[in-house]
Amino acid sequence: MRIARFSYEDAITYGIVDGGELVVLAGDPMFAGFQPTGARVPLGDVALLAPVIPRSKIVCVGKNYRDHAVEMGGDAPAEPLLFLKPNTSVIGPGDAIVRPAQSHRTDHEGELAVVIGRIAKNVSVENALDFVFGYTIGNDVTARDLQKSDGQWARAKGFDTFCPLGPAIETEFDPAGDARVITRVNGEVRQDGAISDMIHSVPEIIAYASAAFTLLPGDVILTGTPAGVGEFVAGDRVEVEITGLGLLGNTVRDA
């Protein structure tokens, strides 16, 4: 099932994607269940929004593909390397990524995003997927120059607009399958990696993160990026595509 959050006739609501239409739901299905209102809206008539706004946090995993760890000049970490992005960094499909005046180098990092559906604390690897609501696409936008100069990643990863998410949440995606993460800038392929190449799997990441802090419904986990991260500038269009999840596209402008 594919769940979209959208704006239509000055209202924000949720719907199930059914071909070229949206089956309108009575509320956020994560909390209100999948109760249809009886209305259907053409998909082409709505503005898709970020499918989830985390109530609490976005948990990210650094260097979770060996080829990316190599290109960043370091060894792959033995355990998941966690950092956080604020929920104010989230934007949706079609929204503009804004390059901040403080930075002269912004990079794309296309990633599989996991949406948590239940309170998760100290969960086991074996049961971790029971706490997942679904999956979507993320772009861990990074001010690469600030990441290097700061020595830690909070500012470089946390600017407003630095976490595009979308276009929808797929509840039946297999995170252990053969899907690929492909990132394009102006149609040119920059990244192309298989999610099966992750060092730490989705269940392992959830278990590891939940041992440190409670994961709340609506929290998002970005699972790492394959090799090929690179710069984009104002006027570019950045697209991240994941097999089975669709395509997340965003324009770029300067602040």
XYZ file of C-alpha atoms in Angstrom:
255
model
C 0.000 0.000 0.000
C 1.306 3.444 -0.934
C 0.339 6.342 1.335
C 0.613 9.979 0.258
C 0.256 13.207 2.208
C -1.055 15.981 0.012
C -2.601 19.401 -0.276
C -5.913 19.780 -2.089
C -8.357 22.675 -2.003
C -6.497 24.398 0.848
C -6.562 21.285 3.048
C -3.784 18.859 3.963
C -4.790 15.221 4.173
C -3.716 11.644 3.454
C -4.674 9.158 0.799
C -3.948 5.715 -0.613
C -2.488 5.830 -4.110
C -4.728 3.825 -6.424
C -3.517 4.154 -9.999
C -4.022 7.765 -11.020
C -6.196 8.597 -8.028
C -5.953 9.045 -4.288
C -8.429 7.322 -1.978
C -8.871 10.021 0.652
C -8.425 8.919 4.281
C -10.123 10.336 7.345
C -6.813 11.124 9.061
C -3.155 10.252 9.452
C -3.170 6.462 8.978
C -0.298 6.049 11.414
C -2.631 7.122 14.204
C -6.171 6.957 12.776
C -5.928 3.782 10.706
C -6.872 3.331 7.070
C -10.416 4.695 7.176
C -11.538 6.031 3.760
C -13.880 8.988 3.556
C -15.438 7.771 0.305
C -13.839 10.597 -1.679
C -11.344 10.081 -4.498
C -9.088 12.782 -5.920
C -7.117 12.699 -9.207
C -3.417 12.438 -8.391
C -2.656 15.123 -10.953
C -4.831 17.647 -9.109
C -2.962 17.566 -5.794
C 0.345 18.861 -4.488
C 2.305 16.047 -2.884
C 3.898 16.941 0.447
C 6.561 15.265 2.551
C 4.764 12.017 3.449
C 5.707 12.391 7.113
C 6.907 15.187 9.377
C 8.800 13.481 12.219
C 7.302 14.329 15.602
C 10.708 13.938 17.198
C 13.768 13.304 15.038
C 15.460 12.029 11.915
C 18.091 9.424 12.738
C 20.813 9.114 10.112
C 23.521 6.525 9.514
C 26.899 7.620 8.184
C 29.212 5.565 5.989
C 26.844 2.591 5.722
C 28.079 1.562 2.260
C 31.728 0.488 1.983
C 32.269 2.280 -1.305
C 30.997 5.530 0.222
C 33.236 5.091 3.278
C 36.189 4.728 0.912
C 35.300 7.842 -1.083
C 35.025 9.813 2.171
C 38.542 8.765 3.098
C 37.937 6.405 5.979
C 37.206 2.853 7.023
C 33.679 1.524 7.296
C 32.526 1.746 10.933
C 32.166 -1.487 12.886
C 28.874 -0.245 14.352
C 26.258 2.107 12.858
C 27.533 5.685 12.926
C 24.497 7.684 14.073
C 23.711 11.378 13.860
C 20.509 13.424 13.900
C 18.797 15.919 11.636
C 16.066 18.227 13.003
C 12.511 17.812 11.765
C 12.676 21.419 10.519
C 14.983 20.197 7.749
C 12.159 18.233 6.061
C 10.690 19.312 2.723
C 8.570 17.443 0.201
C 8.614 16.544 -3.483
C 9.074 19.549 -5.741
C 10.116 21.859 -2.924
C 13.347 23.820 -3.296
C 16.537 22.866 -1.520
C 17.986 26.183 -0.342
C 21.769 26.478 -0.337
C 22.676 28.532 2.766
C 24.907 31.582 2.515
C 27.255 30.024 5.094
C 28.235 27.202 2.735
C 30.033 27.087 -0.608
C 29.601 23.337 -1.182
C 26.315 21.439 -0.911
C 26.161 17.721 -1.754
C 23.402 15.200 -2.441
C 23.148 11.857 -0.629
C 20.280 9.700 -1.864
C 19.050 7.219 0.737
C 16.389 4.703 1.694
C 14.249 6.195 4.479
C 12.467 4.103 7.112
C 9.350 5.480 8.831
C 8.800 4.214 12.376
C 5.201 3.292 13.197
C 5.321 2.234 16.869
C 7.219 3.273 19.974
C 10.488 1.367 19.842
C 12.921 0.994 22.728
C 15.527 -1.748 23.086
C 13.991 -3.784 20.282
C 15.737 -6.872 18.977
C 17.087 -7.282 15.464
C 14.636 -10.155 14.985
C 11.588 -8.007 15.853
C 12.781 -4.659 14.502
C 10.706 -4.634 11.325
C 7.530 -4.983 13.408
C 8.053 -1.327 14.389
C 8.207 -0.028 10.812
C 5.230 1.752 9.269
C 6.773 1.931 5.802
C 9.528 3.223 3.555
C 10.162 6.283 1.441
C 13.030 8.138 -0.255
C 15.314 10.645 1.421
C 18.095 12.996 0.434
C 20.593 13.696 3.220
C 21.681 17.077 1.874
C 25.029 18.111 3.332
C 27.028 21.338 3.488
C 30.255 19.466 2.858
C 32.583 22.360 3.614
C 30.927 22.968 6.970
C 30.986 19.277 7.785
C 34.758 19.352 7.404
C 35.347 22.663 9.170
C 33.008 21.998 12.113
C 34.384 18.559 12.907
C 30.858 17.347 13.734
C 27.797 17.173 11.550
C 24.860 18.885 13.245
C 25.029 22.203 11.400
C 26.202 20.794 8.073
C 23.338 18.288 7.946
C 20.651 20.274 9.734
C 19.856 23.386 7.697
C 16.240 24.026 6.760
C 15.363 22.148 3.519
C 18.240 19.662 3.979
C 15.993 16.589 4.267
C 13.743 16.089 1.234
C 11.384 13.132 1.752
C 8.874 11.483 -0.568
C 7.004 11.013 -2.757
C 4.945 8.572 -0.622
C 5.262 5.862 2.013
C 5.236 2.292 0.739
C 4.147 -0.165 3.434
C 5.082 -3.366 1.565
C 8.656 -2.601 0.512
C 11.338 -5.254 1.191
C 14.463 -3.608 2.695
C 16.408 -6.821 2.145
C 15.568 -6.946 -1.562
C 17.460 -5.928 -4.676
C 16.235 -2.318 -4.978
C 18.717 0.308 -6.133
C 19.301 3.875 -5.009
C 19.912 6.126 -8.027
C 20.631 9.842 -7.715
C 20.640 12.167 -10.724
C 21.547 15.832 -11.084
C 20.012 17.413 -14.195
C 19.445 13.914 -15.562
C 23.057 12.770 -15.064
C 23.454 9.667 -12.885
C 25.666 10.427 -9.895
C 24.870 7.507 -7.589
C 23.725 3.981 -8.354
C 23.955 1.438 -5.560
C 22.051 -1.593 -4.288
C 20.478 -1.384 -0.832
C 21.707 -4.947 -0.335
C 25.212 -3.437 -0.147
C 24.448 -1.757 3.178
C 26.962 -2.671 5.865
C 24.336 -2.559 8.613
C 20.853 -3.766 7.661
C 17.611 -1.950 8.429
C 16.759 -4.279 11.365
C 20.273 -3.869 12.781
C 20.045 -0.071 12.542
C 16.644 0.048 14.258
C 17.823 -2.207 17.071
C 21.041 -0.227 17.542
C 19.327 3.156 17.507
C 16.520 2.058 19.842
C 19.101 0.944 22.385
C 20.273 4.562 22.599
C 17.033 6.509 22.396
C 13.337 5.824 22.087
C 12.045 5.888 18.513
C 8.593 7.439 18.224
C 5.862 6.959 15.605
C 6.707 9.197 12.685
C 10.440 9.243 13.348
C 12.480 8.685 10.200
C 15.706 6.738 9.784
C 17.976 7.553 6.832
C 19.981 4.400 6.221
C 23.101 5.720 4.470
C 24.147 6.549 0.941
C 26.112 4.686 -1.735
C 29.202 6.092 -3.408
C 28.954 8.987 -5.826
C 27.978 11.847 -3.537
C 28.644 15.161 -5.188
C 27.971 18.838 -5.478
C 24.921 20.616 -6.810
C 24.334 24.324 -7.328
C 21.463 26.763 -7.715
C 19.345 26.019 -10.778
C 20.008 22.269 -10.641
C 17.365 19.574 -10.267
C 18.252 16.705 -7.934
C 16.355 13.421 -8.222
C 16.604 10.311 -6.077
C 14.936 7.147 -7.331
C 14.578 3.848 -5.486
C 13.158 0.759 -7.137
C 9.616 0.232 -5.893
C 9.391 3.585 -4.090
C 9.242 6.026 -6.995
C 11.173 9.236 -7.544
C 11.853 12.231 -5.300
C 12.724 15.393 -7.226
C 13.732 18.809 -5.922
C 14.947 22.049 -7.446
C 17.817 24.044 -5.950
C 18.185 27.729 -5.208
C 20.462 29.976 -3.187
C 19.299 31.656 -0.009
